Amino acid sequence: MILIAFQDFFVVHSTEVFFVYGLAFFLMGFAIALQSKSSSDIPLAKSLKYLALFGFFHGFVEWGMMFLRLQRELVAINNYENFIVFKTLLNSLSFMFLFIFGTKLLTETKRRWRSMNYIPIVLFSFWLVIYVLSSFFYYDDFRLWINASNTWSRYLLAFPGSIVAAYAIYLQIPILNEKRFHTPPSLLKKFSLVFLGYALAGGLIVPEANFFPASIVNIDSFFAITGIPIYLFRAICGIFMAYYAVHILRIFKQDFQQQLAQAQVLNSIYNERERFSRDLHDGVIQSIYGVGLYLENATISIDQEPEKAKLHIQVVTVKLNDIISQMRNYIGDLHGHSNKNGETLLASLYEIVHDFKDHSGIAVSFDHEQITNTHNISEEVSKNIELIAFELLTNVIKHASATIVKIELKDTNNVLSLVISDNGKGFNKKSCQRLQSKGERQGLKNIQQRARMLGGTLLVNSKIGKGTTVDIQIPREV
């Protein structure tokens, strides 16, 4: 009796279920479309537009079903069948976009398997050919044809697309953690689980068809056993997809704020360079030009007017001393500016990180939150840390095949620690040492020598297939 009551309730309120179903997916697509992601290098940024298209198309399809249920008696039979044909095509197209979202996110995350991006299009094209040809050569019954077509679109596109999307979303957890976004891993795990749920509800529970497993596991059998229409479970999946998508979109605001902070540092570097360039041009270079004129006059008069030439050389000596004094003032001004702002080392590292990202396309995070004071770091230490960072990041590009690099600069008991880690292919230390003995792979050896010169240490931890971590410890003052 309870089961029958459930079935009667959902039959009466099926229109409301389709409305919520369509609204959830449409709102998900709308929310994603409104969020600007063009400036972000996060893998999600390049694939979310396909999830938005899935939401839009799938939402319209379900609203179309709601419209048909409301206006069924007013729609002519030919128009009704034409609408169902079009709706079936749009539904399959929405599943293709879902599949593309999953493959695009996966290939952007792994930075390989690019050919996977063609799989959804190939499968959709295959489905479309079967959809058209079967209507002419196989099925005489309209309902059987539509049910079979819907079933195959879910088997070929919705089910594998949801599985791939769930896996690709799960892979974003370490990437977002590396970038220190305030997105809890549990949120991404739940978002991934929702797609797994949709793979079951939307990909395996299909319209009844005359082939296995659709002849046994289908919408009607599910409703007969549970008393709940599968559309309700799909609607619940849509609601949770929209909910988690909206929360995850906040990471793009955080990413923009990080990029803005980095741009401000780079802008400060550029302005300082411009100031120094102007000062050199208007001061030192002009003074050197004047010295050149005095020397030229001295050369001309040295034979006929030696006293005058001697006077010119004395002026040149005074002018050169003035230039040396100016240069010292510029250097002192730069040092004073650095000590005042405490940002020269950080700014240089930001510039190195920026150039590295531009040249390699590798996702990189730079954490220096534990540096509370960059004052009194000696010039020698700062310069060597910059050179070490540059060398290590160059090695990542040349040898690591990494997709993620994490840089940390810490200060513990007046000891600076620079930690650079990647998720690349790693290396065997013994093999590396053999190559070094032959004069190859001298980068790490040079870094170790540089650290020792400053009274520091170098620790390398690397395993094949597990990436590499390099930890350099150097005293603040040498």
Coordinates of C-alpha atoms in Angstrom, one line a residue:
M1 CA 0.0 0.0 0.0
I2 CA 2.8 2.4 0.9
L3 CA 4.6 1.6 -2.4
I4 CA 1.4 2.3 -4.4
A5 CA 0.9 5.5 -2.5
F6 CA 4.4 6.6 -3.4
Q7 CA 3.9 5.8 -7.0
D8 CA 0.5 7.6 -7.2
F9 CA 2.1 10.7 -5.5
F10 CA 4.9 11.0 -8.0
V11 CA 2.7 10.3 -11.0
V12 CA 0.5 13.2 -9.9
H13 CA 3.5 15.5 -9.2
S14 CA 5.7 14.5 -12.1
T15 CA 5.5 17.9 -13.6
E16 CA 7.0 19.5 -10.5
V17 CA 9.8 17.0 -10.5
F18 CA 10.7 17.8 -14.1
F19 CA 10.6 21.5 -13.3
V20 CA 13.1 21.2 -10.4
Y21 CA 15.2 18.8 -12.5
G22 CA 15.5 21.2 -15.4
L23 CA 16.0 24.2 -13.1
A24 CA 18.9 22.7 -11.2
F25 CA 20.9 21.9 -14.3
F26 CA 20.0 25.3 -15.9
L27 CA 21.1 27.2 -12.8
M28 CA 24.4 25.2 -12.7
G29 CA 25.1 26.2 -16.3
F30 CA 24.1 29.8 -15.7
A31 CA 26.3 30.1 -12.6
I32 CA 29.4 28.7 -14.4
A33 CA 28.8 30.9 -17.5
L34 CA 28.7 34.1 -15.3
Q35 CA 32.0 33.3 -13.6
S36 CA 35.1 34.8 -15.4
K37 CA 37.8 32.1 -15.7
S38 CA 39.8 33.4 -18.7
S39 CA 42.8 34.6 -16.8
S40 CA 43.2 31.4 -14.6
D41 CA 45.7 28.6 -15.4
I42 CA 43.8 26.1 -13.2
P43 CA 42.7 23.0 -15.3
L44 CA 39.1 23.5 -14.3
A45 CA 39.1 26.9 -16.0
K46 CA 39.5 25.4 -19.4
S47 CA 36.8 22.7 -19.1
L48 CA 34.0 24.2 -17.0
K49 CA 32.4 25.8 -20.1
Y50 CA 31.5 22.3 -21.3
L51 CA 29.8 21.6 -18.0
A52 CA 27.9 24.8 -18.4
L53 CA 26.8 23.7 -21.9
F54 CA 25.7 20.3 -20.4
G55 CA 23.7 22.2 -17.8
F56 CA 22.0 24.5 -20.3
F57 CA 21.1 21.7 -22.8
H58 CA 20.0 19.2 -20.2
G59 CA 17.9 21.8 -18.4
F60 CA 16.1 22.8 -21.6
V61 CA 15.4 19.1 -22.4
E62 CA 13.8 18.4 -19.1
W63 CA 11.8 21.6 -19.2
G64 CA 10.6 20.5 -22.6
M65 CA 9.4 17.2 -21.0
M66 CA 7.5 19.3 -18.4
F67 CA 5.9 21.4 -21.2
L68 CA 4.8 18.2 -23.1
R69 CA 3.2 16.8 -19.9
L70 CA 1.3 20.1 -19.4
Q71 CA 0.2 20.6 -23.0
R72 CA 0.0 17.0 -24.3
E73 CA -3.6 17.1 -25.3
L74 CA -3.1 20.4 -27.2
V75 CA -0.2 19.2 -29.3
A76 CA -0.8 17.5 -32.6
I77 CA 0.6 14.0 -32.9
N78 CA 3.0 15.0 -35.7
N79 CA 4.3 18.0 -33.7
Y80 CA 4.6 15.9 -30.6
E81 CA 6.7 13.3 -32.4
N82 CA 8.9 15.9 -34.0
F83 CA 9.5 17.5 -30.6
I84 CA 10.4 14.1 -29.1
V85 CA 12.9 13.5 -32.0
F86 CA 14.5 16.9 -31.4
K87 CA 14.5 16.5 -27.6
T88 CA 16.3 13.1 -28.0
L89 CA 19.0 14.8 -30.1
L90 CA 19.5 17.6 -27.7
N91 CA 19.6 15.2 -24.8
S92 CA 22.4 13.2 -26.5
L93 CA 24.2 16.4 -27.3
S94 CA 24.1 17.4 -23.6
F95 CA 25.7 14.1 -22.7
M96 CA 28.4 14.7 -25.2
F97 CA 29.3 18.0 -23.5
L98 CA 29.3 16.3 -20.1
F99 CA 31.8 13.7 -21.6
I100 CA 33.9 16.5 -23.1
F101 CA 34.0 18.2 -19.7
G102 CA 35.4 15.1 -18.2
T103 CA 38.0 14.3 -20.9
K104 CA 39.1 18.0 -21.2
L105 CA 39.6 18.3 -17.4
L106 CA 41.5 15.0 -17.3
T107 CA 43.8 15.8 -20.1
E108 CA 44.5 19.3 -18.8
T109 CA 45.3 17.9 -15.4
K110 CA 47.5 15.1 -16.7
R111 CA 49.0 17.1 -19.5
R112 CA 48.8 14.0 -21.8
W113 CA 46.3 11.8 -23.5
R114 CA 45.2 14.7 -25.6
S115 CA 43.6 12.3 -28.1
M116 CA 41.0 11.5 -25.4
N117 CA 39.3 14.8 -26.2
Y118 CA 38.0 13.3 -29.5
I119 CA 36.3 10.3 -27.9
P120 CA 33.1 12.1 -27.0
I121 CA 32.7 13.6 -30.5
V122 CA 33.4 10.2 -32.1
L123 CA 30.9 8.4 -29.9
F124 CA 28.2 11.1 -30.5
S125 CA 28.8 10.9 -34.2
F126 CA 28.4 7.1 -34.1
W127 CA 25.2 7.5 -32.0
L128 CA 23.9 10.1 -34.4
V129 CA 24.4 7.8 -37.5
I130 CA 22.7 4.9 -35.7
Y131 CA 19.9 7.3 -34.6
V132 CA 19.1 8.3 -38.1
L133 CA 19.6 5.0 -39.9
S134 CA 17.7 2.9 -37.4
S135 CA 14.6 5.1 -37.9
F136 CA 14.5 4.0 -41.6
F137 CA 15.8 0.5 -41.6
Y138 CA 15.2 -1.1 -38.2
Y139 CA 12.4 0.3 -36.0
D140 CA 8.9 0.6 -37.3
D141 CA 7.5 1.5 -33.8
F142 CA 8.3 5.2 -32.9
R143 CA 8.3 4.6 -29.2
L144 CA 10.7 1.7 -29.4
W145 CA 13.1 3.7 -31.7
I146 CA 13.1 6.7 -29.3
N147 CA 13.6 4.5 -26.2
A148 CA 16.5 2.6 -27.8
S149 CA 18.1 5.8 -29.0
N150 CA 17.8 7.4 -25.5
T151 CA 19.2 4.2 -24.0
W152 CA 22.3 4.1 -26.3
S153 CA 23.0 7.8 -25.7
R154 CA 23.1 7.2 -22.0
Y155 CA 25.2 4.0 -22.3
L156 CA 27.7 5.6 -24.8
L157 CA 27.9 9.1 -23.4
A158 CA 26.2 9.8 -20.1
F159 CA 27.6 6.9 -18.2
P160 CA 31.3 7.0 -19.2
G161 CA 31.2 10.9 -19.3
S162 CA 30.1 11.0 -15.7
I163 CA 32.7 8.5 -14.6
V164 CA 35.5 10.4 -16.3
A165 CA 34.2 13.7 -14.9
A166 CA 34.1 12.3 -11.4
Y167 CA 37.7 11.0 -11.6
A168 CA 39.0 14.2 -13.2
I169 CA 37.3 16.3 -10.4
Y170 CA 38.9 14.1 -7.8
L171 CA 42.3 14.8 -9.3
Q172 CA 41.9 18.5 -8.7
I173 CA 42.2 18.1 -4.9
P174 CA 46.1 18.1 -4.8
I175 CA 46.3 20.8 -7.4
L176 CA 44.1 23.2 -5.4
N177 CA 45.9 22.2 -2.2
E178 CA 49.2 23.1 -3.9
K179 CA 47.9 26.5 -4.8
R180 CA 46.6 27.0 -1.2
F181 CA 43.1 27.8 -2.1
H182 CA 40.6 27.8 0.7
T183 CA 38.5 25.0 -0.9
P184 CA 38.2 22.0 1.4
P185 CA 39.1 18.7 -0.2
S186 CA 35.8 17.3 1.1
L187 CA 33.9 19.7 -1.2
L188 CA 35.6 18.3 -4.3
K189 CA 35.2 14.7 -3.1
K190 CA 31.4 15.3 -2.7
F191 CA 31.3 17.0 -6.1
S192 CA 33.0 13.9 -7.6
L193 CA 30.6 11.6 -5.8
V194 CA 27.6 13.5 -7.3
F195 CA 28.9 12.7 -10.8
L196 CA 29.2 9.0 -9.8
G197 CA 25.6 9.1 -8.6
Y198 CA 24.5 10.6 -11.9
A199 CA 26.4 7.9 -13.7
L200 CA 24.1 5.4 -12.0
A201 CA 20.9 7.4 -12.2
G202 CA 21.4 9.0 -15.6
G203 CA 23.7 6.5 -17.3
L204 CA 22.5 3.0 -16.2
I205 CA 18.8 3.5 -15.3
V206 CA 17.6 3.9 -18.9
P207 CA 14.3 3.7 -20.8
E208 CA 13.1 0.2 -21.4
A209 CA 14.5 -1.3 -24.6
N210 CA 14.5 -4.8 -26.4
F211 CA 18.1 -5.6 -25.5
F212 CA 20.1 -6.4 -22.3
P213 CA 20.5 -4.8 -19.8
A214 CA 17.9 -2.2 -20.7
S215 CA 15.3 -4.9 -20.9
I216 CA 15.8 -5.6 -17.1
V217 CA 17.4 -2.5 -15.5
N218 CA 15.3 0.4 -16.7
I219 CA 13.2 3.3 -15.6
D220 CA 10.0 1.3 -15.3
S221 CA 11.5 -1.6 -13.3
F222 CA 13.2 0.9 -11.0
F223 CA 9.8 2.7 -10.4
A224 CA 8.0 -0.6 -9.8
I225 CA 10.6 -1.7 -7.2
T226 CA 11.1 1.6 -5.3
G227 CA 8.0 3.5 -6.0
I228 CA 10.2 6.5 -6.8
P229 CA 10.8 7.8 -10.3
I230 CA 14.5 7.9 -11.4
Y231 CA 13.9 11.5 -12.5
L232 CA 13.7 12.4 -8.8
F233 CA 17.2 11.0 -8.2
R234 CA 18.5 12.8 -11.3
A235 CA 17.0 16.0 -10.1
I236 CA 18.7 15.5 -6.7
C237 CA 22.0 15.0 -8.5
G238 CA 21.4 18.2 -10.5
I239 CA 20.7 20.2 -7.3
F240 CA 23.9 19.0 -5.7
M241 CA 25.9 19.6 -8.9
A242 CA 24.7 23.2 -8.9
Y243 CA 25.3 23.6 -5.2
Y244 CA 28.9 22.3 -5.3
A245 CA 29.7 24.0 -8.6
V246 CA 28.7 27.4 -7.2
H247 CA 31.0 26.9 -4.1
I248 CA 33.9 25.6 -6.2
L249 CA 33.7 28.6 -8.5
R250 CA 34.9 30.7 -5.6
I251 CA 38.4 29.4 -6.3
F252 CA 38.6 31.6 -9.4
K253 CA 38.1 34.7 -7.2
Q254 CA 41.0 33.5 -5.0
D255 CA 43.1 32.8 -8.1
F256 CA 42.5 36.3 -9.4
Q257 CA 43.5 37.8 -6.1
Q258 CA 46.7 35.8 -6.1
Q259 CA 47.5 36.9 -9.6
L260 CA 46.7 40.5 -8.7
A261 CA 49.1 40.4 -5.8
Q262 CA 51.8 38.9 -8.0
A263 CA 51.1 41.6 -10.7
Q264 CA 51.5 44.3 -8.1
V265 CA 55.0 42.9 -7.1
L266 CA 56.0 42.7 -10.7
N267 CA 54.8 46.2 -11.3
S268 CA 56.9 47.4 -8.4
I269 CA 59.9 45.7 -10.0
Y270 CA 59.2 47.3 -13.4
N271 CA 58.8 50.8 -11.8
E272 CA 62.1 50.4 -10.0
R273 CA 63.9 49.4 -13.1
E274 CA 62.4 52.3 -15.0
R275 CA 63.5 54.7 -12.2
F276 CA 67.0 53.2 -12.1
S277 CA 67.2 53.4 -15.9
R278 CA 66.2 57.1 -15.9
D279 CA 68.7 57.9 -13.1
L280 CA 71.5 56.2 -15.0
H281 CA 70.6 58.0 -18.3
D282 CA 70.2 61.5 -16.8
G283 CA 73.1 61.2 -14.3
V284 CA 75.9 58.8 -14.9
I285 CA 75.7 58.3 -18.7
Q286 CA 75.6 62.1 -19.2
S287 CA 78.6 62.5 -16.9
I288 CA 80.5 59.8 -18.8
Y289 CA 79.7 61.5 -22.0
G290 CA 81.1 64.8 -20.6
V291 CA 84.3 62.9 -19.5
G292 CA 84.7 61.7 -23.1
L293 CA 84.6 65.2 -24.5
Y294 CA 87.3 66.3 -22.0
L295 CA 89.5 63.4 -23.1
E296 CA 88.9 64.2 -26.7
N297 CA 90.0 67.8 -26.2
A298 CA 93.1 66.6 -24.2
T299 CA 94.1 64.3 -27.1
I300 CA 93.8 67.2 -29.6
S301 CA 95.9 69.7 -27.4
I302 CA 98.4 67.4 -25.9
D303 CA 101.2 68.2 -28.4
Q304 CA 100.7 71.9 -28.9
E305 CA 99.2 72.9 -25.5
P306 CA 100.4 70.4 -23.0
E307 CA 99.4 72.5 -20.0
K308 CA 95.8 72.8 -21.3
A309 CA 95.8 69.0 -21.9
K310 CA 97.0 68.5 -18.4
L311 CA 94.2 70.7 -17.1
H312 CA 91.6 68.6 -19.1
I313 CA 93.0 65.4 -17.6
Q314 CA 92.7 66.8 -14.1
V315 CA 89.1 67.7 -14.8
V316 CA 88.5 64.2 -16.1
T317 CA 89.9 62.8 -12.8
V318 CA 87.6 64.9 -10.8
K319 CA 84.6 64.0 -13.0
L320 CA 85.4 60.3 -12.8
N321 CA 85.5 60.5 -9.0
D322 CA 82.1 62.2 -9.1
I323 CA 80.7 59.4 -11.3
I324 CA 82.1 56.8 -8.8
S325 CA 80.4 58.7 -6.0
Q326 CA 77.1 58.9 -7.9
M327 CA 77.2 55.1 -8.5
R328 CA 77.8 54.5 -4.9
N329 CA 74.8 56.7 -4.1
Y330 CA 72.7 54.7 -6.5
I331 CA 73.8 51.4 -5.0
G332 CA 73.3 52.8 -1.5
D333 CA 69.8 54.0 -2.5
L334 CA 68.9 50.6 -3.8
H335 CA 70.1 48.9 -0.7
G336 CA 68.2 51.4 1.4
H337 CA 65.1 50.9 -0.6
S338 CA 65.4 47.2 -0.2
N339 CA 65.8 47.4 3.6
K340 CA 63.0 49.8 3.9
N341 CA 60.5 47.6 2.0
G342 CA 62.0 44.2 2.7
E343 CA 60.7 42.9 -0.7
T344 CA 63.8 42.7 -3.0
L345 CA 64.3 39.0 -2.5
L346 CA 60.6 38.2 -2.6
A347 CA 60.2 40.4 -5.7
S348 CA 63.0 38.7 -7.5
L349 CA 61.6 35.2 -6.7
Y350 CA 58.2 36.4 -7.9
E351 CA 59.8 37.5 -11.1
I352 CA 61.6 34.1 -11.5
V353 CA 58.3 32.3 -10.8
H354 CA 56.5 34.5 -13.3
D355 CA 59.0 33.8 -16.1
F356 CA 59.1 30.1 -15.2
K357 CA 55.3 29.9 -15.6
D358 CA 55.3 31.8 -18.8
H359 CA 58.0 29.7 -20.4
S360 CA 56.9 26.2 -19.1
G361 CA 53.2 26.4 -18.7
I362 CA 53.6 24.4 -15.5
A363 CA 51.3 25.3 -12.5
V364 CA 53.4 26.8 -9.8
S365 CA 52.7 28.1 -6.3
F366 CA 54.9 30.3 -4.2
D367 CA 54.4 30.3 -0.4
H368 CA 56.3 32.7 1.7
E369 CA 53.8 33.3 4.5
Q370 CA 56.3 32.1 7.2
I371 CA 58.7 34.9 6.2
T372 CA 57.8 37.6 8.8
N373 CA 60.8 39.8 8.1
T374 CA 63.1 40.1 5.1
H375 CA 65.2 42.8 6.6
N376 CA 68.9 42.1 7.2
I377 CA 69.1 39.3 4.7
S378 CA 72.6 39.8 3.3
E379 CA 73.0 40.7 -0.3
E380 CA 75.1 37.6 -0.9
V381 CA 72.4 35.3 0.6
S382 CA 69.6 37.0 -1.4
K383 CA 71.6 36.7 -4.7
N384 CA 72.5 33.1 -4.1
I385 CA 68.9 32.1 -3.3
E386 CA 67.7 33.7 -6.5
L387 CA 70.4 31.8 -8.5
I388 CA 69.6 28.5 -6.8
A389 CA 65.8 29.0 -7.4
F390 CA 66.5 29.8 -11.1
E391 CA 68.8 26.7 -11.5
L392 CA 66.3 24.4 -9.8
L393 CA 63.3 25.6 -11.9
T394 CA 65.4 25.3 -15.0
N395 CA 66.1 21.7 -14.1
V396 CA 62.4 21.1 -13.7
I397 CA 61.7 22.3 -17.2
K398 CA 64.6 20.3 -18.7
H399 CA 64.3 17.0 -16.8
A400 CA 61.2 16.6 -14.6
S401 CA 58.2 16.4 -17.0
A402 CA 56.2 17.9 -14.0
T403 CA 52.7 19.4 -14.0
I404 CA 52.9 21.0 -10.6
V405 CA 55.7 22.9 -8.8
K406 CA 55.6 24.1 -5.2
I407 CA 58.0 26.7 -3.9
E408 CA 58.3 27.5 -0.1
L409 CA 60.5 30.1 1.5
K410 CA 60.7 29.8 5.3
D411 CA 62.6 31.4 8.1
T412 CA 63.4 29.4 11.2
N413 CA 65.8 30.6 13.9
N414 CA 67.6 32.9 11.4
V415 CA 68.0 30.1 8.9
L416 CA 66.4 30.6 5.5
S417 CA 64.9 27.4 3.9
L418 CA 64.1 27.3 0.2
V419 CA 62.0 24.2 -0.6
I420 CA 61.2 23.4 -4.3
S421 CA 59.2 20.3 -5.0
D422 CA 57.6 18.9 -8.2
N423 CA 55.4 16.0 -9.1
G424 CA 57.6 15.0 -12.0
K425 CA 59.2 11.7 -13.0
G426 CA 62.0 11.9 -10.3
F427 CA 65.4 10.4 -10.7
N428 CA 67.8 7.8 -9.3
K429 CA 70.4 9.5 -7.1
K430 CA 73.1 6.9 -7.9
S431 CA 72.6 7.3 -11.6
C432 CA 72.8 11.1 -11.2
Q433 CA 76.0 10.8 -9.3
R434 CA 77.5 8.6 -12.1
L435 CA 76.6 11.2 -14.6
Q436 CA 78.1 14.0 -12.5
S437 CA 81.4 12.0 -12.3
K438 CA 81.4 12.1 -16.1
G439 CA 80.9 15.9 -16.1
E440 CA 77.2 15.8 -16.8
R441 CA 74.3 17.0 -14.7
Q442 CA 76.3 19.6 -12.8
G443 CA 73.4 21.7 -11.7
L444 CA 72.7 20.0 -8.4
K445 CA 76.5 19.8 -7.7
N446 CA 76.8 23.6 -8.3
I447 CA 73.9 24.3 -6.0
Q448 CA 75.4 22.1 -3.3
Q449 CA 78.7 24.0 -3.6
R450 CA 76.9 27.3 -3.5
A451 CA 75.0 26.3 -0.3
R452 CA 78.2 25.1 1.4
M453 CA 80.0 28.4 0.6
L454 CA 77.3 30.2 2.5
G455 CA 77.5 27.7 5.5
G456 CA 74.3 26.0 4.4
T457 CA 73.1 22.5 3.5
L458 CA 71.3 20.8 0.6
L459 CA 68.9 17.9 1.0
V460 CA 67.5 16.1 -2.1
N461 CA 64.6 13.6 -1.9
S462 CA 63.6 12.0 -5.2
K463 CA 62.0 8.7 -6.3
I464 CA 61.3 7.4 -9.8
G465 CA 57.7 8.4 -10.6
K466 CA 57.2 10.2 -7.3
G467 CA 58.7 13.6 -8.0
T468 CA 61.6 15.5 -6.4
T469 CA 61.9 17.8 -3.4
V470 CA 65.0 19.9 -2.8
D471 CA 65.5 21.7 0.5
I472 CA 68.3 24.3 0.9
Q473 CA 69.1 25.7 4.3
I474 CA 71.2 28.9 4.5
P475 CA 71.8 31.3 7.4
R476 CA 70.3 34.7 7.0
E477 CA 73.6 36.5 7.4
V478 CA 77.0 35.2 6.2

